[in-house]
PDB file of C-alpha atoms in Angstrom:
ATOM      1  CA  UNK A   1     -17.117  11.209   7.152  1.00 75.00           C
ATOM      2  CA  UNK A   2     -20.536  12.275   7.616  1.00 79.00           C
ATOM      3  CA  UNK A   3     -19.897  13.573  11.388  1.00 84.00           C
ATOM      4  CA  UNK A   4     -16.914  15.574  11.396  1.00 90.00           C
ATOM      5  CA  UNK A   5     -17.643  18.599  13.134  1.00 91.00           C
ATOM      6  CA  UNK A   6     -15.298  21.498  15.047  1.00 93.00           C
ATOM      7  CA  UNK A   7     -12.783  21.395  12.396  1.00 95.00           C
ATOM      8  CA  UNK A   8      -9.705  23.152  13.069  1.00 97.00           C
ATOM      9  CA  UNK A   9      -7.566  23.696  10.416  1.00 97.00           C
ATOM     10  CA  UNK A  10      -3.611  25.014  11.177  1.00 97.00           C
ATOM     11  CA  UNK A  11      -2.619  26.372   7.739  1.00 96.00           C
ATOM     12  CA  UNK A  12      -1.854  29.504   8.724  1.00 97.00           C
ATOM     13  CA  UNK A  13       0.289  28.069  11.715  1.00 96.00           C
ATOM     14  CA  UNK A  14       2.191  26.163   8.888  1.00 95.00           C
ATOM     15  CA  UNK A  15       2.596  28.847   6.490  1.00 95.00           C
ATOM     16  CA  UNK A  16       4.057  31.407   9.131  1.00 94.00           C
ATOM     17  CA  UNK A  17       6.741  28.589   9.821  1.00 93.00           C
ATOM     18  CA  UNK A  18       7.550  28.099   6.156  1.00 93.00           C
ATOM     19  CA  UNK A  19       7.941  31.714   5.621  1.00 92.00           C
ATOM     20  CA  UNK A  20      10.276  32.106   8.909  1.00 91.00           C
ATOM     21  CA  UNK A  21      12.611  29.476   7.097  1.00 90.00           C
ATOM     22  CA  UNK A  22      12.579  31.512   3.693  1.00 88.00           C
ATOM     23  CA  UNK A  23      12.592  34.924   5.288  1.00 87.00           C
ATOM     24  CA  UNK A  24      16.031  36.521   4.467  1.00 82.00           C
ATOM     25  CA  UNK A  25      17.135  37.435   7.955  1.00 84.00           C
ATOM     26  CA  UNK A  26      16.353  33.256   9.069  1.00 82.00           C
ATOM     27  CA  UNK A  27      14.045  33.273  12.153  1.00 83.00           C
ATOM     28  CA  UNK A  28      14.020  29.912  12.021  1.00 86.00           C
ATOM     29  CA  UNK A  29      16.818  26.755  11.367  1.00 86.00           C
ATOM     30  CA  UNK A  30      15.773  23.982   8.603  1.00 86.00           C
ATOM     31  CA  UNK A  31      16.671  21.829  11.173  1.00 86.00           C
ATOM     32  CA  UNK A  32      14.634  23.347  13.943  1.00 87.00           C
ATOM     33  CA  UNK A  33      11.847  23.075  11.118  1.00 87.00           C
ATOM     34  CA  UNK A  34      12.636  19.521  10.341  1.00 90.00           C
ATOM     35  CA  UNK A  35      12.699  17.691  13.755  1.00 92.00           C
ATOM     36  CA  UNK A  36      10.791  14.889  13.244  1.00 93.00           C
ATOM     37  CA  UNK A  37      11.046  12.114  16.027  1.00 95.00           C
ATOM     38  CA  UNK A  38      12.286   9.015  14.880  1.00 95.00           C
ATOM     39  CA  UNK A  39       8.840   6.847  16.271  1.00 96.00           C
ATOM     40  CA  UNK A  40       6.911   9.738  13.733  1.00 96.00           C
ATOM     41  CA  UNK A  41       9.090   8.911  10.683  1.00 96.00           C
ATOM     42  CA  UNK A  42       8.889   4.956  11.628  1.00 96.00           C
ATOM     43  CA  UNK A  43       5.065   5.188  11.917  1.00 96.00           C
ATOM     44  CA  UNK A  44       5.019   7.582   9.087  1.00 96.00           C
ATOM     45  CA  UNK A  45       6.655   4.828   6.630  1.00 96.00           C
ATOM     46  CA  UNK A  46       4.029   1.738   7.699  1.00 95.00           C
ATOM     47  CA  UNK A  47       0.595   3.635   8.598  1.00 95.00           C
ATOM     48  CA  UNK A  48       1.036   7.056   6.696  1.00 95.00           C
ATOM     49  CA  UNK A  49      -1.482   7.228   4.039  1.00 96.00           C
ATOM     50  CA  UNK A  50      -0.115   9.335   0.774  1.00 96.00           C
ATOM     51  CA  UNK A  51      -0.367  13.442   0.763  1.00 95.00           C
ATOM     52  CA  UNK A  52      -2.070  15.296  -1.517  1.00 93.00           C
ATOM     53  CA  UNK A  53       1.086  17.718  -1.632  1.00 93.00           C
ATOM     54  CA  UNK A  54       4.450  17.279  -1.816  1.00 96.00           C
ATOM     55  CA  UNK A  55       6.704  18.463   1.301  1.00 95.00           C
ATOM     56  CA  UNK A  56       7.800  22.264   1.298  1.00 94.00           C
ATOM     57  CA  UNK A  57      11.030  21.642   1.940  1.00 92.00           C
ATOM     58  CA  UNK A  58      12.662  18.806  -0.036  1.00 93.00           C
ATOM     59  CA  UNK A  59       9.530  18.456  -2.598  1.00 94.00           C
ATOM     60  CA  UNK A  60       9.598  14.629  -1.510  1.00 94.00           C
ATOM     61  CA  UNK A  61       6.440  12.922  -1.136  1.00 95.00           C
ATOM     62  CA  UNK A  62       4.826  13.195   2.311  1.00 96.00           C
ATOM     63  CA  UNK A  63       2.164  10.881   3.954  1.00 97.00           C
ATOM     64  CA  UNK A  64      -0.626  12.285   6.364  1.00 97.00           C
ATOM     65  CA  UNK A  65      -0.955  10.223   9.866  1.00 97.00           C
ATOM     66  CA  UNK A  66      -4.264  10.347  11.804  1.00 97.00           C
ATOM     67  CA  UNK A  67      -4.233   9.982  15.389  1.00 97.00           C
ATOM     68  CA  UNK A  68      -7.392   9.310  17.536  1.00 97.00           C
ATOM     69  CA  UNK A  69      -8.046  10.738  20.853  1.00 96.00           C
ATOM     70  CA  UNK A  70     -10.928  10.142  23.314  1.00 92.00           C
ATOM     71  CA  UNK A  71     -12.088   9.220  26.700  1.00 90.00           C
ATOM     72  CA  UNK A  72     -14.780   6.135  24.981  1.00 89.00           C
ATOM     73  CA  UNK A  73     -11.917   4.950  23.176  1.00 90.00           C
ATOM     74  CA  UNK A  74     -10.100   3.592  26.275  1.00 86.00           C
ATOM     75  CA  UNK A  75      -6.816   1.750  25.907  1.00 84.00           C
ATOM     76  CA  UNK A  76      -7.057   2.621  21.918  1.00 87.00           C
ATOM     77  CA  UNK A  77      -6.817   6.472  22.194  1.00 91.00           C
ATOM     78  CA  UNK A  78      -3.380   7.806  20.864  1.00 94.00           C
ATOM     79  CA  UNK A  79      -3.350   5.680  17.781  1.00 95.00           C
ATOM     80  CA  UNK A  80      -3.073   5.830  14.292  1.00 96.00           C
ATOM     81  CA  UNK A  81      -6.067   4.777  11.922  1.00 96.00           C
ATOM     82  CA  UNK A  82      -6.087   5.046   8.432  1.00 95.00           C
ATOM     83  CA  UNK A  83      -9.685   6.475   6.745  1.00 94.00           C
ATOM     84  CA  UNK A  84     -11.559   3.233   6.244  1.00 94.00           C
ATOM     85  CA  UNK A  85     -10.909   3.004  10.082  1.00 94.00           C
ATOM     86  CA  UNK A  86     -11.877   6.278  10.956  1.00 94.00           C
ATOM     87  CA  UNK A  87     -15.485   5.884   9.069  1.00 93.00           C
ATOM     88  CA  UNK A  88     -16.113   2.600  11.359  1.00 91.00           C
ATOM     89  CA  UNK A  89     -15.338   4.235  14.069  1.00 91.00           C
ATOM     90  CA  UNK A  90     -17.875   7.010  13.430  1.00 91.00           C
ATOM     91  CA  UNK A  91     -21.092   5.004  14.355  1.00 89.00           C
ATOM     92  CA  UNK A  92     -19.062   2.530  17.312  1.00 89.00           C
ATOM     93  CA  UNK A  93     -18.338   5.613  19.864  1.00 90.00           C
ATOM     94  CA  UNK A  94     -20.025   9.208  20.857  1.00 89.00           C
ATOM     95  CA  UNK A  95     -17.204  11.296  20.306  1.00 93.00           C
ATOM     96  CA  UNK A  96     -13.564  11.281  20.209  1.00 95.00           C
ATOM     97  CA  UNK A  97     -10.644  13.745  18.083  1.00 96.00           C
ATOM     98  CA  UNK A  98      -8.914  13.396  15.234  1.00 97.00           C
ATOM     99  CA  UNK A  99      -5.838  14.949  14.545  1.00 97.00           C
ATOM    100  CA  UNK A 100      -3.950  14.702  11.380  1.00 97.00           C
ATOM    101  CA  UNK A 101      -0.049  15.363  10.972  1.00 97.00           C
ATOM    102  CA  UNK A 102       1.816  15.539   7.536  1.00 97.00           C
ATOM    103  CA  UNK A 103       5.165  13.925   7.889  1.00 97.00           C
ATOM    104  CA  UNK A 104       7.864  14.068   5.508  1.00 96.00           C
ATOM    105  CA  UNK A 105      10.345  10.938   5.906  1.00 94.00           C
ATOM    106  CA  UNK A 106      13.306  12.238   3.567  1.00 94.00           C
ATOM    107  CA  UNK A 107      13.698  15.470   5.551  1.00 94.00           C
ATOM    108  CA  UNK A 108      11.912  15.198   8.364  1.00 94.00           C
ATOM    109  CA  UNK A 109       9.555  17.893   8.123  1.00 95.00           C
ATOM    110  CA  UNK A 110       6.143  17.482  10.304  1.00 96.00           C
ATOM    111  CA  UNK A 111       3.379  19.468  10.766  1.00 96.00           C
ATOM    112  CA  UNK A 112      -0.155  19.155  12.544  1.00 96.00           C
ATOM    113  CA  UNK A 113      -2.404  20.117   9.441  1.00 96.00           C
ATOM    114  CA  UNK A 114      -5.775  19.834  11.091  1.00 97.00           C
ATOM    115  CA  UNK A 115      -7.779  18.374  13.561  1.00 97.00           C
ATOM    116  CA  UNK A 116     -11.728  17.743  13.937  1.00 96.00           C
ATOM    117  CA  UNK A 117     -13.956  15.568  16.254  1.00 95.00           C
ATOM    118  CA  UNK A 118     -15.983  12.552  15.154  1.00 95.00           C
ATOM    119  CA  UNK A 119     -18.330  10.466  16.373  1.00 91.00           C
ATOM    120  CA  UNK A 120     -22.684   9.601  16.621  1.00 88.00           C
ATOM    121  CA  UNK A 121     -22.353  11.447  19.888  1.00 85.00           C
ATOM    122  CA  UNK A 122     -23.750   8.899  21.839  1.00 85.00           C
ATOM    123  CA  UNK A 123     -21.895   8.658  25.181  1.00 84.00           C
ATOM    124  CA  UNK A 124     -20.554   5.583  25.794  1.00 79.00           C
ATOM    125  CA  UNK A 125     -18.396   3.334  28.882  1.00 80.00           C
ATOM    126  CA  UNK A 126     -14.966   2.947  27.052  1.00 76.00           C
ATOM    127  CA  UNK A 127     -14.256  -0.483  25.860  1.00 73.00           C
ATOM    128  CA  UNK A 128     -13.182  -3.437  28.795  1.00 75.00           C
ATOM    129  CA  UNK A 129      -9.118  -3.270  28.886  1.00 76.00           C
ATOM    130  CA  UNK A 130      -7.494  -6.303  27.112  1.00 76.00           C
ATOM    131  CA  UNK A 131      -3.952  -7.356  28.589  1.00 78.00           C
ATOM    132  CA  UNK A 132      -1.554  -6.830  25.677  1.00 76.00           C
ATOM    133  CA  UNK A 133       1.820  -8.527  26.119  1.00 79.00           C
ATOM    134  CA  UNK A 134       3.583  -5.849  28.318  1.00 76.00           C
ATOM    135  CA  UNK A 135       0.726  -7.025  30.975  1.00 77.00           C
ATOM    136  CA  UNK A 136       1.084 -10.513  30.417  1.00 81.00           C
ATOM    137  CA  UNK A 137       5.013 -10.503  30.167  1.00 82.00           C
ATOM    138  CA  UNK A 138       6.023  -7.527  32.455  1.00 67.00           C
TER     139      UNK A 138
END
């Protein structure tokens, strides 16, 4: 993705939750750790795209999800995109974030792993609204 910029990366922010769940007097409950809405785990198992790492808790697989926020995105922000999506989108609109969650859907573990912003940086009008069927149906 040639214009990722403002990277943020929350590694730490994961690490000092794994280490409250090891830590001998427990700061933290697996399942407090492991609360993954049931809409996350759904999306998780049809959009997620596979993890490089396995999950920290269960040593399942995991799958990364990449949500897309943005004022120029219009009715589309909040969604998930896969990679091949994400460098399209690059070069249609100016700027818009992209943040990336690691889901586990044995346990339920989640975490938000990073986020950046991408985009020509161009502004740009947001796209016209299309109905979708809630419009058209009520």
């Amino acid at each position: 993705m040639w214009s990722k910029r403002e990277v943020v990366d929350y590694a730490l922010q994961r690490r000092n939750t794994l280490q409250a769940l090891r830590r001998s007097p427990r700061t933290l409950s697996r399942s407090d750790a492991c609360d993954a809405d049931p809409m996350l785990i759904r999306a998780a198992l049809h959009h997620g795209e596979d993890a490089t790492e396995r999950c920290p808790i269960c040593e399942a697989r995991m799958v990364n999800l990449q949500y897309v926020f943005g004022e120029q995105l219009g009715q589309y922000s909040g969604r998930i995109k896969s990679t091949a999506e994400l460098d399209a989108m690059q070069s249609e609109f100016g700027e818009f974030k992209v943040c990336v969650v690691e889901v586990c859907t044995d346990c339920g573990w989640n975490h938000m792993t990073s986020s950046f912003l991408l985009g020509d940086g161009v502004k740009r009008r947001p796209p016209r609204r299309q109905k979708t069927v809630e419009d058209i149906y009520g």
